Coordinates of C-alpha atoms and ligand atoms in Angstrom, one line a residue:
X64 CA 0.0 0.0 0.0
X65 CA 1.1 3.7 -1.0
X66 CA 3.1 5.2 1.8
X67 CA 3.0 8.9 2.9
X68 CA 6.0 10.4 4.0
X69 CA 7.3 13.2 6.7
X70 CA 9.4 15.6 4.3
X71 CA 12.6 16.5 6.2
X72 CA 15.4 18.3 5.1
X73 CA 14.7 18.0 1.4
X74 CA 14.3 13.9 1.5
X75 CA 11.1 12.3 2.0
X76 CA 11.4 10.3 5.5
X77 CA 9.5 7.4 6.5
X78 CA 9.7 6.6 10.7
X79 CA 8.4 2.9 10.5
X80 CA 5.3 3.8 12.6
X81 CA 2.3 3.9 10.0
X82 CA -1.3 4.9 10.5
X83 CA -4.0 4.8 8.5
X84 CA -5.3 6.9 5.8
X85 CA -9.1 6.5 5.5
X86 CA -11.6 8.2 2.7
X87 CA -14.2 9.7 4.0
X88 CA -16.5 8.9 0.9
X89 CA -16.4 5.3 1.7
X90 CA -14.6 4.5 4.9
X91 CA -12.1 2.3 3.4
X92 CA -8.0 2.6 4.3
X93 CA -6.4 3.8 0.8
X94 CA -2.7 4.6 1.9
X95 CA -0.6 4.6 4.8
X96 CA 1.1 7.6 6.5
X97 CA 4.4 7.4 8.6
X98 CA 4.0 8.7 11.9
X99 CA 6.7 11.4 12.8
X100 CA 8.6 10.5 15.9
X101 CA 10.1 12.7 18.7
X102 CA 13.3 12.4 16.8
X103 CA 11.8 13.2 13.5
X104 CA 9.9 16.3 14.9
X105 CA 13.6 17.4 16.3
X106 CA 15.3 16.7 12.4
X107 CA 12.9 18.6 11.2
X108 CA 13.0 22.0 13.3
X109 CA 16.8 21.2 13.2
X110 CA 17.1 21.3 9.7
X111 CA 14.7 24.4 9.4
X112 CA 16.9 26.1 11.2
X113 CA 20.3 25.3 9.7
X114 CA 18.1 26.6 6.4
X115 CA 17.5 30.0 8.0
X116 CA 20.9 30.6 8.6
X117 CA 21.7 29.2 5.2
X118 CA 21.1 30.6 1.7
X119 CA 17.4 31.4 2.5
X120 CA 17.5 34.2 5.3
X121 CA 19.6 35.6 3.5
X122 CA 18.7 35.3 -0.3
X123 CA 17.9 38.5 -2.2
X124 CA 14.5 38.9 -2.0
X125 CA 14.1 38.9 -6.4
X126 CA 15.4 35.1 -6.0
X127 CA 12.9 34.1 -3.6
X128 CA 10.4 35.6 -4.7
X129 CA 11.3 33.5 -8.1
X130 CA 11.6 30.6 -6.7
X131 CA 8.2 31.3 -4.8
X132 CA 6.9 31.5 -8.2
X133 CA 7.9 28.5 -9.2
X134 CA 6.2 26.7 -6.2
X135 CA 2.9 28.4 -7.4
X136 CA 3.9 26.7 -11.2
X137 CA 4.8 23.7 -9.8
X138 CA 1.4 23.2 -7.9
X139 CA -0.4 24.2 -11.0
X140 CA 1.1 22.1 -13.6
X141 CA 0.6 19.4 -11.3
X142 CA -3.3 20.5 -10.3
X143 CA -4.5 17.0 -11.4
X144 CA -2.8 15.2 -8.6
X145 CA -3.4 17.7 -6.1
X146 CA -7.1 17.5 -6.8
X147 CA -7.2 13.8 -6.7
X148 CA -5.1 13.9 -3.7
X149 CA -7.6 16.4 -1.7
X150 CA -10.5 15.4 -2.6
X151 CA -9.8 11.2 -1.8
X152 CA -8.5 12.9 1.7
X153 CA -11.7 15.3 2.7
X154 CA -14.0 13.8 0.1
X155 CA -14.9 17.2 -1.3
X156 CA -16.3 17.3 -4.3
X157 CA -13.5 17.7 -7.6
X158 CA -16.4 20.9 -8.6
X159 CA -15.7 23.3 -5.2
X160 CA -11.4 21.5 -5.2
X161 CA -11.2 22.5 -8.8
X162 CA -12.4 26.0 -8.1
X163 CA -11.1 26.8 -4.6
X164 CA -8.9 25.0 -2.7
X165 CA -6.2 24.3 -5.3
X166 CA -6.1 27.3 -7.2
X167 CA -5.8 28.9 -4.3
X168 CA -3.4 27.1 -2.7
X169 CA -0.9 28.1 -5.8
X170 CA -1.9 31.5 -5.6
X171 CA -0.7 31.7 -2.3
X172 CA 2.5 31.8 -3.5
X173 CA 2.4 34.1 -5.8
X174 CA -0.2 36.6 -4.2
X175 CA 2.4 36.6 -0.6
X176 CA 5.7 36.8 -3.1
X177 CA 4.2 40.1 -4.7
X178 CA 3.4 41.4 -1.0
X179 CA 6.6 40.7 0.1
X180 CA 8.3 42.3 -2.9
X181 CA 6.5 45.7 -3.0
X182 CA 6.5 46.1 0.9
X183 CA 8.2 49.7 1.8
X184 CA 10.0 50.3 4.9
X185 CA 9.1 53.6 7.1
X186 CA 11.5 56.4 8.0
X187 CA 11.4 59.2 10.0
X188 CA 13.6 62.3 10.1
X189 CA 14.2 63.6 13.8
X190 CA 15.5 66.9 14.9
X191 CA 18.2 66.6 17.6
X192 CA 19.7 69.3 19.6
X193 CA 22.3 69.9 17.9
X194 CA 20.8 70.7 15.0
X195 CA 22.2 67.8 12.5
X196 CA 18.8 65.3 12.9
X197 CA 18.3 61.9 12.5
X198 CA 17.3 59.5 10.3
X199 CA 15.0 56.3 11.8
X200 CA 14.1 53.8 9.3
X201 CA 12.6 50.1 9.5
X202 CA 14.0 46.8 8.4
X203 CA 12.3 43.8 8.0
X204 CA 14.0 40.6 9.5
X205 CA 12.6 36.6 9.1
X206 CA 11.2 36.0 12.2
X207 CA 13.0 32.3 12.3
X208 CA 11.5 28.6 12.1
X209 CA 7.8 29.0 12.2
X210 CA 5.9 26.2 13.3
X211 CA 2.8 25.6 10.8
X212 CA -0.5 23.9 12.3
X213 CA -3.3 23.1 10.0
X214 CA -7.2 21.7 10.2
X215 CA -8.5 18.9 7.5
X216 CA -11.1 21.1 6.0
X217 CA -9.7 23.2 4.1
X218 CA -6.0 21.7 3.9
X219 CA -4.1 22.8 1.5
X220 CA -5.9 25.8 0.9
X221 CA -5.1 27.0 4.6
X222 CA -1.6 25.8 5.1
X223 CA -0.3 27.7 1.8
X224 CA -1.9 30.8 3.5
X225 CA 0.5 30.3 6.3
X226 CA 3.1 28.9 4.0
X227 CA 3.4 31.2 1.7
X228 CA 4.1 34.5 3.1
X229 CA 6.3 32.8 6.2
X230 CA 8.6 31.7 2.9
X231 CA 8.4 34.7 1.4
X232 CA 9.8 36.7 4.5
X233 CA 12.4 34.6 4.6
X234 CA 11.1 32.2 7.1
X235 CA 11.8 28.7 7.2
X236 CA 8.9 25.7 8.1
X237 CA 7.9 22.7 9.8
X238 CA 4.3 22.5 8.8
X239 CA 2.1 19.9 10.8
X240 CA -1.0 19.2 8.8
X241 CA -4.1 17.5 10.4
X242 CA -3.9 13.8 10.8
X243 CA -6.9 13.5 8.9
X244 CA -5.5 15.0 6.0
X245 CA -1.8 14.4 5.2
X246 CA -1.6 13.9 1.2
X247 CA -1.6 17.5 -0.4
X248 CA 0.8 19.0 2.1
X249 CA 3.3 15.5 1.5
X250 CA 3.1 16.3 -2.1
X251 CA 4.1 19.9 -2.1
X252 CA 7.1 18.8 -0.7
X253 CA 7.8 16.8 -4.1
X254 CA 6.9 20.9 -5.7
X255 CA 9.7 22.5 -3.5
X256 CA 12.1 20.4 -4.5
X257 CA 11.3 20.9 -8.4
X258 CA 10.8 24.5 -7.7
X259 CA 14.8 25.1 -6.5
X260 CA 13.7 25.6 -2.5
X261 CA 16.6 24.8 -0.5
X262 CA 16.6 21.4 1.6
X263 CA 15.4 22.4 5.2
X264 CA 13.3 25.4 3.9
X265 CA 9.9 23.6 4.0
X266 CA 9.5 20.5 6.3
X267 CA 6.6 18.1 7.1
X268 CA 5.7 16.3 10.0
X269 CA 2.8 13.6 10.3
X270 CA 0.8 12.7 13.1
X271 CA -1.9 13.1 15.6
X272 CA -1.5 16.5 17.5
X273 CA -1.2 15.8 20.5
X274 CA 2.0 13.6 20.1
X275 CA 3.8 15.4 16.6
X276 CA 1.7 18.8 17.2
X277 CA 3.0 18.8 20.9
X278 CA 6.5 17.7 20.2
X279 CA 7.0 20.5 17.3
X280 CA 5.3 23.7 20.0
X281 CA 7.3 22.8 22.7
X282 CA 10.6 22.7 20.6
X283 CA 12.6 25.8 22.0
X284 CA 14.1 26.3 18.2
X285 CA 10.6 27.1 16.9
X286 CA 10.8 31.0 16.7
X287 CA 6.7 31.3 16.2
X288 CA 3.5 28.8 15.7
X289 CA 0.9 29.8 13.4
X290 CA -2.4 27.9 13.9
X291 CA -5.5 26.9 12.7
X292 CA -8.0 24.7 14.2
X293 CA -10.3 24.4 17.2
X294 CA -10.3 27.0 20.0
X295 CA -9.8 24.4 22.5
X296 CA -6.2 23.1 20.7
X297 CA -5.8 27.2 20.4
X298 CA -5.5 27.1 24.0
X299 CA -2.9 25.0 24.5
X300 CA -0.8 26.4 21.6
X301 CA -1.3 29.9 23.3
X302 CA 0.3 28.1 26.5
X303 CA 3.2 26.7 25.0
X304 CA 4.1 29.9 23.2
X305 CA 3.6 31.8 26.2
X306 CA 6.9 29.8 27.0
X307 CA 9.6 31.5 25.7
X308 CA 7.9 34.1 24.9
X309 CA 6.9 33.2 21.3
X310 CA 4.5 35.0 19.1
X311 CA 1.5 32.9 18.4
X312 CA -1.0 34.0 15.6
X313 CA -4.6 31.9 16.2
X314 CA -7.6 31.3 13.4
X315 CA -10.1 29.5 15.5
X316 CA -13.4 28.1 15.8
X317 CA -16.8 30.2 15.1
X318 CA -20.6 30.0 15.7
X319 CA -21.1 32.2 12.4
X320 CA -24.8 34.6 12.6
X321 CA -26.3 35.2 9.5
X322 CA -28.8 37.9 9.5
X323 CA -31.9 38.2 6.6
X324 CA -34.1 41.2 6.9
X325 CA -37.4 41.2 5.1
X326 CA -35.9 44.2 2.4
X327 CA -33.1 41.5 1.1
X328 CA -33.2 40.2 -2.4
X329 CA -34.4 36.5 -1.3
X330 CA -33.1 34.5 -3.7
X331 CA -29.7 36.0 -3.5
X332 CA -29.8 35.7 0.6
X333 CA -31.2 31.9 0.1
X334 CA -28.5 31.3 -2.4
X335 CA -25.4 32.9 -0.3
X336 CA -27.0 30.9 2.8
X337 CA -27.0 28.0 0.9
X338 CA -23.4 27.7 0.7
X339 CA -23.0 29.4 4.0
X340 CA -24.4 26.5 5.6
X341 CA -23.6 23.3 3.0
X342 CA -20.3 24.3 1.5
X343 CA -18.1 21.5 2.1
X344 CA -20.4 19.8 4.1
X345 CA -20.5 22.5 6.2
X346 CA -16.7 22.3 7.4
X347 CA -15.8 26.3 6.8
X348 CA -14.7 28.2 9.4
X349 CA -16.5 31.1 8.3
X350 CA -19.4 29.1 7.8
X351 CA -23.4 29.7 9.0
X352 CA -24.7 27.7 11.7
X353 CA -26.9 30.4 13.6
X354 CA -29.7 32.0 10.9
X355 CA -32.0 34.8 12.1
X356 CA -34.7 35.8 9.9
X357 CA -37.2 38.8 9.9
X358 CA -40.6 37.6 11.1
X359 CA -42.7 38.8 8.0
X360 CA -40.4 36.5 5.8
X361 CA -39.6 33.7 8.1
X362 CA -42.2 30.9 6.6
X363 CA -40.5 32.0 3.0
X364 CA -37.0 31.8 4.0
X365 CA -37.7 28.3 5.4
X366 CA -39.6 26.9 3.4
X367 CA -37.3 27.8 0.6
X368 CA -33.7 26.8 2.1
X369 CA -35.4 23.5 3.3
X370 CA -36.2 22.9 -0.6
X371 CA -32.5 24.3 -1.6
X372 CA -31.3 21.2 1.2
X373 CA -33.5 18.7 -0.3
X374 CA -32.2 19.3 -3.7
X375 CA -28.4 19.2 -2.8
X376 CA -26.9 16.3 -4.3
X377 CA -24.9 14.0 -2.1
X378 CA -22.5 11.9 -4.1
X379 CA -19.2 10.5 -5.3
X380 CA -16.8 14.0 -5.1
X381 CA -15.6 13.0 -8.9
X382 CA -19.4 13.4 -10.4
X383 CA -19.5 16.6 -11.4
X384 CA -23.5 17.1 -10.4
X385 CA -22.5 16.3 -6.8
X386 CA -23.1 19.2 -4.4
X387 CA -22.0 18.1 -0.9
X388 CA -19.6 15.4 0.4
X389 CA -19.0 13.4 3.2
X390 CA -18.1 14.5 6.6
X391 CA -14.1 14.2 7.0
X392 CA -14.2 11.1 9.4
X393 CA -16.0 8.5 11.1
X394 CA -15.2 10.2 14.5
X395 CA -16.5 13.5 13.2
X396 CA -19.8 12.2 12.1
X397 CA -20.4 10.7 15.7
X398 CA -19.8 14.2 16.7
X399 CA -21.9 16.0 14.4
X400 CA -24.8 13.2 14.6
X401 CA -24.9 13.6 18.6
X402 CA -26.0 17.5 17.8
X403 CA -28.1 16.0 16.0
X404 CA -29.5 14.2 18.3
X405 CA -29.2 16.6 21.3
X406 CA -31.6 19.1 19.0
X407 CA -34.4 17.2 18.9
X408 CA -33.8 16.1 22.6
X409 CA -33.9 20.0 23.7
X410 CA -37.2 20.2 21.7
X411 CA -36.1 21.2 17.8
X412 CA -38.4 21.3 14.8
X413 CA -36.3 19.4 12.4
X414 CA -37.3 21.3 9.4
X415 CA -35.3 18.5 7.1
X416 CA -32.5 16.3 7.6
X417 CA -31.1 15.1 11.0
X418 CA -30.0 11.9 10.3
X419 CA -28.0 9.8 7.9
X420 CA -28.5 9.6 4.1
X421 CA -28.9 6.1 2.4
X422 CA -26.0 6.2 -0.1
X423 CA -25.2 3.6 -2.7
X424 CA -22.9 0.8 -2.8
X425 CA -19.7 1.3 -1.0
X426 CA -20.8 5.0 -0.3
X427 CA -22.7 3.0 2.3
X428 CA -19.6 2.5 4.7
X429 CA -18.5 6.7 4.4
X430 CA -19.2 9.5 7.1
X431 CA -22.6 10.6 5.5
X432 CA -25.1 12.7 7.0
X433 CA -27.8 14.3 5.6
X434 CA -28.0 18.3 5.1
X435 CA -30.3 19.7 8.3
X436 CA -32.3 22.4 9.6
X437 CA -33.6 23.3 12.9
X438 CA -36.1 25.8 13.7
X439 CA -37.7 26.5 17.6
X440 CA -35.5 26.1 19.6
X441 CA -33.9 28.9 22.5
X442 CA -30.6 30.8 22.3
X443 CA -29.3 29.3 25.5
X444 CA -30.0 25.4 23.4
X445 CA -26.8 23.5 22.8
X446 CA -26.7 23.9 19.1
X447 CA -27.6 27.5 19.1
X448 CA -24.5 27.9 21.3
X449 CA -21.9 25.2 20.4
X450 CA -20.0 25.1 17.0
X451 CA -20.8 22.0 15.4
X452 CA -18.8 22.6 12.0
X453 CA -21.3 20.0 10.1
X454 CA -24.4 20.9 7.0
X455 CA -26.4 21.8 8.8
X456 CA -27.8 25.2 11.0
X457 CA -30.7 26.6 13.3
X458 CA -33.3 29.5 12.1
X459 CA -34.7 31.9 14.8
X460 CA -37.5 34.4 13.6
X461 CA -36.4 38.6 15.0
X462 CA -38.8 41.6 15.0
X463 CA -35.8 44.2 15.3
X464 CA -33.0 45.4 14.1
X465 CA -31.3 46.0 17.7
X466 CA -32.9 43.0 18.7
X467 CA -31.0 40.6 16.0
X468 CA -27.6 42.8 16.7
X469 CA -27.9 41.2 20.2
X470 CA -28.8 37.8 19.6
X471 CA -26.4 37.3 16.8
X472 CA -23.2 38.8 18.9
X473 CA -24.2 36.7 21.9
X474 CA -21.6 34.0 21.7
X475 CA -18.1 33.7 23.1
X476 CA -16.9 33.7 19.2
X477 CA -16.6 36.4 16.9
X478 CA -15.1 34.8 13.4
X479 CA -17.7 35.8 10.7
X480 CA -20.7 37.0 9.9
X481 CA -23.3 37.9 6.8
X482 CA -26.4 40.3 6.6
X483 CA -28.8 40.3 4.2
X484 CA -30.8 43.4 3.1
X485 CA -31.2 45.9 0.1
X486 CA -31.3 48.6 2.6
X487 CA -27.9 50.4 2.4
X488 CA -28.0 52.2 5.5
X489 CA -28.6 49.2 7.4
X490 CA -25.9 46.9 6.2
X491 CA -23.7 49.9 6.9
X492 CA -25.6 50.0 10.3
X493 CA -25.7 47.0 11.2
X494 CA -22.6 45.1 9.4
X495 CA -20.4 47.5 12.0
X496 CA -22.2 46.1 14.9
X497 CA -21.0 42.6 14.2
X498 CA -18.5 41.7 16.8
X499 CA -16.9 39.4 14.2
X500 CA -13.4 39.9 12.2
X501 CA -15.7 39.7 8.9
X502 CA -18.6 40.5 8.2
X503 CA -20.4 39.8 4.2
X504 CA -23.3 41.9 3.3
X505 CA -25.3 40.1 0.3
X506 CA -22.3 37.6 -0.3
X507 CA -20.4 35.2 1.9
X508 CA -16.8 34.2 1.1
X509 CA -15.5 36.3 -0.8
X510 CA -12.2 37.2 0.0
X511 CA -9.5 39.5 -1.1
X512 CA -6.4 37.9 0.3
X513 CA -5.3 42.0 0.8
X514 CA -7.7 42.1 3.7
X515 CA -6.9 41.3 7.1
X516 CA -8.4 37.5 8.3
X517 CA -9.1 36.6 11.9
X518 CA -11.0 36.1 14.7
X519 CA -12.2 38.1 17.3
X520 CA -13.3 37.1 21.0
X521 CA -12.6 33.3 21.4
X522 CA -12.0 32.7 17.1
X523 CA -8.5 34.0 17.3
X524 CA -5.6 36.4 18.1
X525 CA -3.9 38.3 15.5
X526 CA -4.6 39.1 11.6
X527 CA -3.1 37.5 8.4
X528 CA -3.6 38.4 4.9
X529 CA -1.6 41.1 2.8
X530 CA 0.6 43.3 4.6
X531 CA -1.2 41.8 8.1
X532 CA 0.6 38.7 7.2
X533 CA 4.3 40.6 7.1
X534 CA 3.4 42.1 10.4
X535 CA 3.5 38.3 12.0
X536 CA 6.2 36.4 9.8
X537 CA 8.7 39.5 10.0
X538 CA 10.5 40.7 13.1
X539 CA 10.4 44.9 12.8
X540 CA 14.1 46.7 13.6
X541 CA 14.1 50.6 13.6
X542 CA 17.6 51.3 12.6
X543 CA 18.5 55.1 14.0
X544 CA 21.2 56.8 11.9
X545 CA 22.6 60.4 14.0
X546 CA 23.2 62.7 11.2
Ligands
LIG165 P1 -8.1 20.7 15.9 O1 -7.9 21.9 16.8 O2 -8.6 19.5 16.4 O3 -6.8 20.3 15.1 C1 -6.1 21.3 14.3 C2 -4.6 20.9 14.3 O4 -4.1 21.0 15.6 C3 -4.4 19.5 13.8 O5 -3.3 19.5 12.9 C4 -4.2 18.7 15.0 O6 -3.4 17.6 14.9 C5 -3.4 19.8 15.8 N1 -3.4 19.5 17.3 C6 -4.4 19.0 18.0 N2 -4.0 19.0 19.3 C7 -2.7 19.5 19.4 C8 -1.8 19.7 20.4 N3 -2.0 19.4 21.7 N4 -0.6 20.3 20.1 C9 -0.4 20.7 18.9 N5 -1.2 20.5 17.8 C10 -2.4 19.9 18.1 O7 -9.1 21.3 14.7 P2 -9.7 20.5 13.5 O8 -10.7 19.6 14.0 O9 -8.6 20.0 12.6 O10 -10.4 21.7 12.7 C11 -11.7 22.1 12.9 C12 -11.7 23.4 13.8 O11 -10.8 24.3 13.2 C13 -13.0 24.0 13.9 O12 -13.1 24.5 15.2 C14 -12.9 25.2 13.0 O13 -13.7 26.3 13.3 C15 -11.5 25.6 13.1 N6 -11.0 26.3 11.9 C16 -10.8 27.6 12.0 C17 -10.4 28.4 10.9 C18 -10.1 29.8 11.0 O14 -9.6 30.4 10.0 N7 -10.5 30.5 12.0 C19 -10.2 27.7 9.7 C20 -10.5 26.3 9.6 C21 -10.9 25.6 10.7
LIG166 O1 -9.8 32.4 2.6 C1 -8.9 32.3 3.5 O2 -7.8 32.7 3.4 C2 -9.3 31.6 4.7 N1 -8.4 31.7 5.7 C3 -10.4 30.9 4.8 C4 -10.7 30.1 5.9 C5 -11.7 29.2 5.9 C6 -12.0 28.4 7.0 O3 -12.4 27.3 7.0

């Protein structure tokens, strides 16, 4: 069976401890993946940062940015394989990989070279008392080895976010991707090597967090961690960069509002809500569990997303009519299916949905469930409150403007939001009320990777994205020149 290797030092490394790599879409083991050990994690961090004090810290930034470049060509004239690869890993469908997370995982590259590249430094002029001045002006420095965390739903996609501009400052990487999701981040390692990336520049290690994730935090070499993932791992990764006094930046979970008022356009806000809550299977960060709906339109709204649920078509990722996916794992749709559960136990309407799908032939033995939404139940109810990051979200009818405000900012997350309405002084209004680092009015998920991303309240600490991003992976140096 196909082995996945940890990517060390410019050679592909296999420990002799395997584990399992599963498809989602049916269950069954389709490759192996070497499990990093202690040792492997130390290699690994090791030869990062022999590479930072190598040719890459200190490389002109033209060259890298060239050889950034040729990362991003690399990953596109191999797109094939890395959509194959995703998609058997997540079991997202080849129609929302084709069009997301691959191109955008190449354009990573290129989009954090070009940021990199036409970044200006400050300076200040300073009088001084005797009359010649000063002359203050920044520098830009790597920041060191930056440790790299990533999720499964989104994997390559969001560890090339990270990726990319750590390389392009001049950083050097050991990049942990999810257990769950090992192949895409494996195969860019085959990429840097055609691309001219120095050995030790970029570095994988595989495993299950709290053994390969642990071992690469608490490494003393690691300059920084950049994470993405649950609020409850962001906790402990906040802990063990408080040690040493390490900078941390944190994209965390959510429990995304998403506000319609009765002036919307409703087939746009039942469209955008649509993919708010179903995307890929409802595993987005930024996605739409909590809906609250004017009163006068409520019946519509429902009605009419509970026929948009019924129509999504759950199937084999590669059929290009398939809509939505398969959870990413068996243990995942225990999870989501016990939210299920718990709804209808608190007293939910089950509008559609709450259960498992009857899928053909060996689709039968995959982490299915069907596409769901609740209506009647309180704020204070488990699913109202707790992310659940599956297809599936709860409606809530509002009279009032400062009403919905309340209700939709009442959680201990703040990662995303989206309001819905034709009325331009409201989404103005209102859209600045959202105690979330984005809010959408009339769209959801579009993103221009200038903007700063990140979480507020209990979804995060810091901001990446454009010249946000430099802020993290650089270490600032005034330099002060006496005249
Ligand atoms: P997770 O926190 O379980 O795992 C994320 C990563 O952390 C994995 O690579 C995992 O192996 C690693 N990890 C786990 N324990 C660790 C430890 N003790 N030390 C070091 N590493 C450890 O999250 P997940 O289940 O992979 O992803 C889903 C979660 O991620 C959801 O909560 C979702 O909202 C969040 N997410 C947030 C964003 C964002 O941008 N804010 C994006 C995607 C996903
Ligand atoms: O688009 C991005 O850059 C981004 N960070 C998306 C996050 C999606 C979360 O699941």
């Amino acid at each position: 069976m196909r082995e996945i290797k940890n990517f060390i030092n410019g050679e592909f490394v296999s420990s002799g401890k395997l584990d399992d790599v599963v498809d989602p879409t049916t269950g069954k083991v389709v490759a192996q993946y070497s499990v990093a050990s202690d040792q492997d994690v130390a290699d690994a961090v090791s030869a990062a940062d022999d590479a930072l004090n190598g040719s890459w810290g200190k490389m002109d930034i033209q060259e890298r940015v060239n050889i950034l470049y040729k990362v991003a060509d690399g990953i596109n004239a191999r797109f094939d394989e890395f959509l194959e690869a995703e998609c058997l890993d997540t079991g997202k469908p080849y129609s929302l990989a084709r069009h997301i997370d691959i191109p955008r995982g190449a354009a990573n590259f290129k989009i954090f070279a070009d940021t990199i590249k036409n970044a200006a430094d400050e300076a200040f002029h300073m009088p001084t008392p005797d009359g010649t001045g000063a002359l203050n002006y920044t520098v830009r420095k790597p920041k060191g080895v930056i440790a790299v965390i990533g999720p499964w739903n989104l994997p390559l996609l969001l560890m090339t976010w990270k990726v990319g501009p750590a390389l392009a400052c001049g950083n050097t990487v050991v990049v942990k991707p999810s257990e769950d999701t090992n192949l895409t981040t494996s195969l860019l390692g085959e990429v840097m090597n055609d691309a001219g990336v120095p050995a030790g520049v970029f570095n994988v290690v595989l495993g299950p967090g709290a053994q390969v994730g642990n071992a690469l935090i608490t490494n003393p070499s690691v300059d920084a961690i950049t994470f993405t993932g649950s609020t409850e791992t962001g906790h402990r990764i906040a802990g063990a960069a408080a040690i040493g006094v390490r900078d941390c930046s944190l994209e965390l979970g959510g429990k995304n509002p998403g506000i319609v008022f009765a002036d919307c356009d409703m087939d746009k806000a039942i469209e955008g809500t649509m993919r708010s809550v179903f995307a890929n299977c409802g595993q987005v960060c930024l996605g739409t569990e909590r809906m609250y709906v004017e009163r006068s339109i409520f019946d519509e709204f429902v009605q009419k997303l509970k026929e948009g649920a019924e129509a999504l078509k759950l199937g084999d990722p590669k059929d290009p009519t398939t809509n939505m996916g398969p959870l990413i794992s068996a243990n995942h749709k225990e999870k989501v299916l016990s939210f299920y559960k718990k709804a209808v136990d608190e007293g939910a309407t089950v509008v559609t949905g709450g259960g498992i799908p009857d899928m053909p032939g060996e689709m039968n033995g995959g982490s299915w469930v069907q596409p769901t939404i609740w209506t009647g139940l309180s704020e204070d109810s488990t699913v109202v409150t707790e992310e659940i990051f599956g297809p599936c979200c709860h409606i809530t009818a509002f009279d009032d403007e400062e009403e919905v405000i309340r209700m939709a900012n009442d959680t201990p997350y703040g990662l995303a939001s989206a309001v819905w309405t034709d009325n331009v002084s409201r989404a103005h209004r209102v859209a600045a009320q959202m105690e979330s680092g984005i809010c959408w009015v009339n769209s959801w998920f579009l993103r221009d990777l200038r903007t700063p991303f990140g979480g507020a309240k209990q979804s995060g600490v810091g901001r990446e994205g454009g010249h946000y991003s430099l802020e993290f992976y650089t270490e600032l140096s005034n330099i002060c020149i006496k005249l």
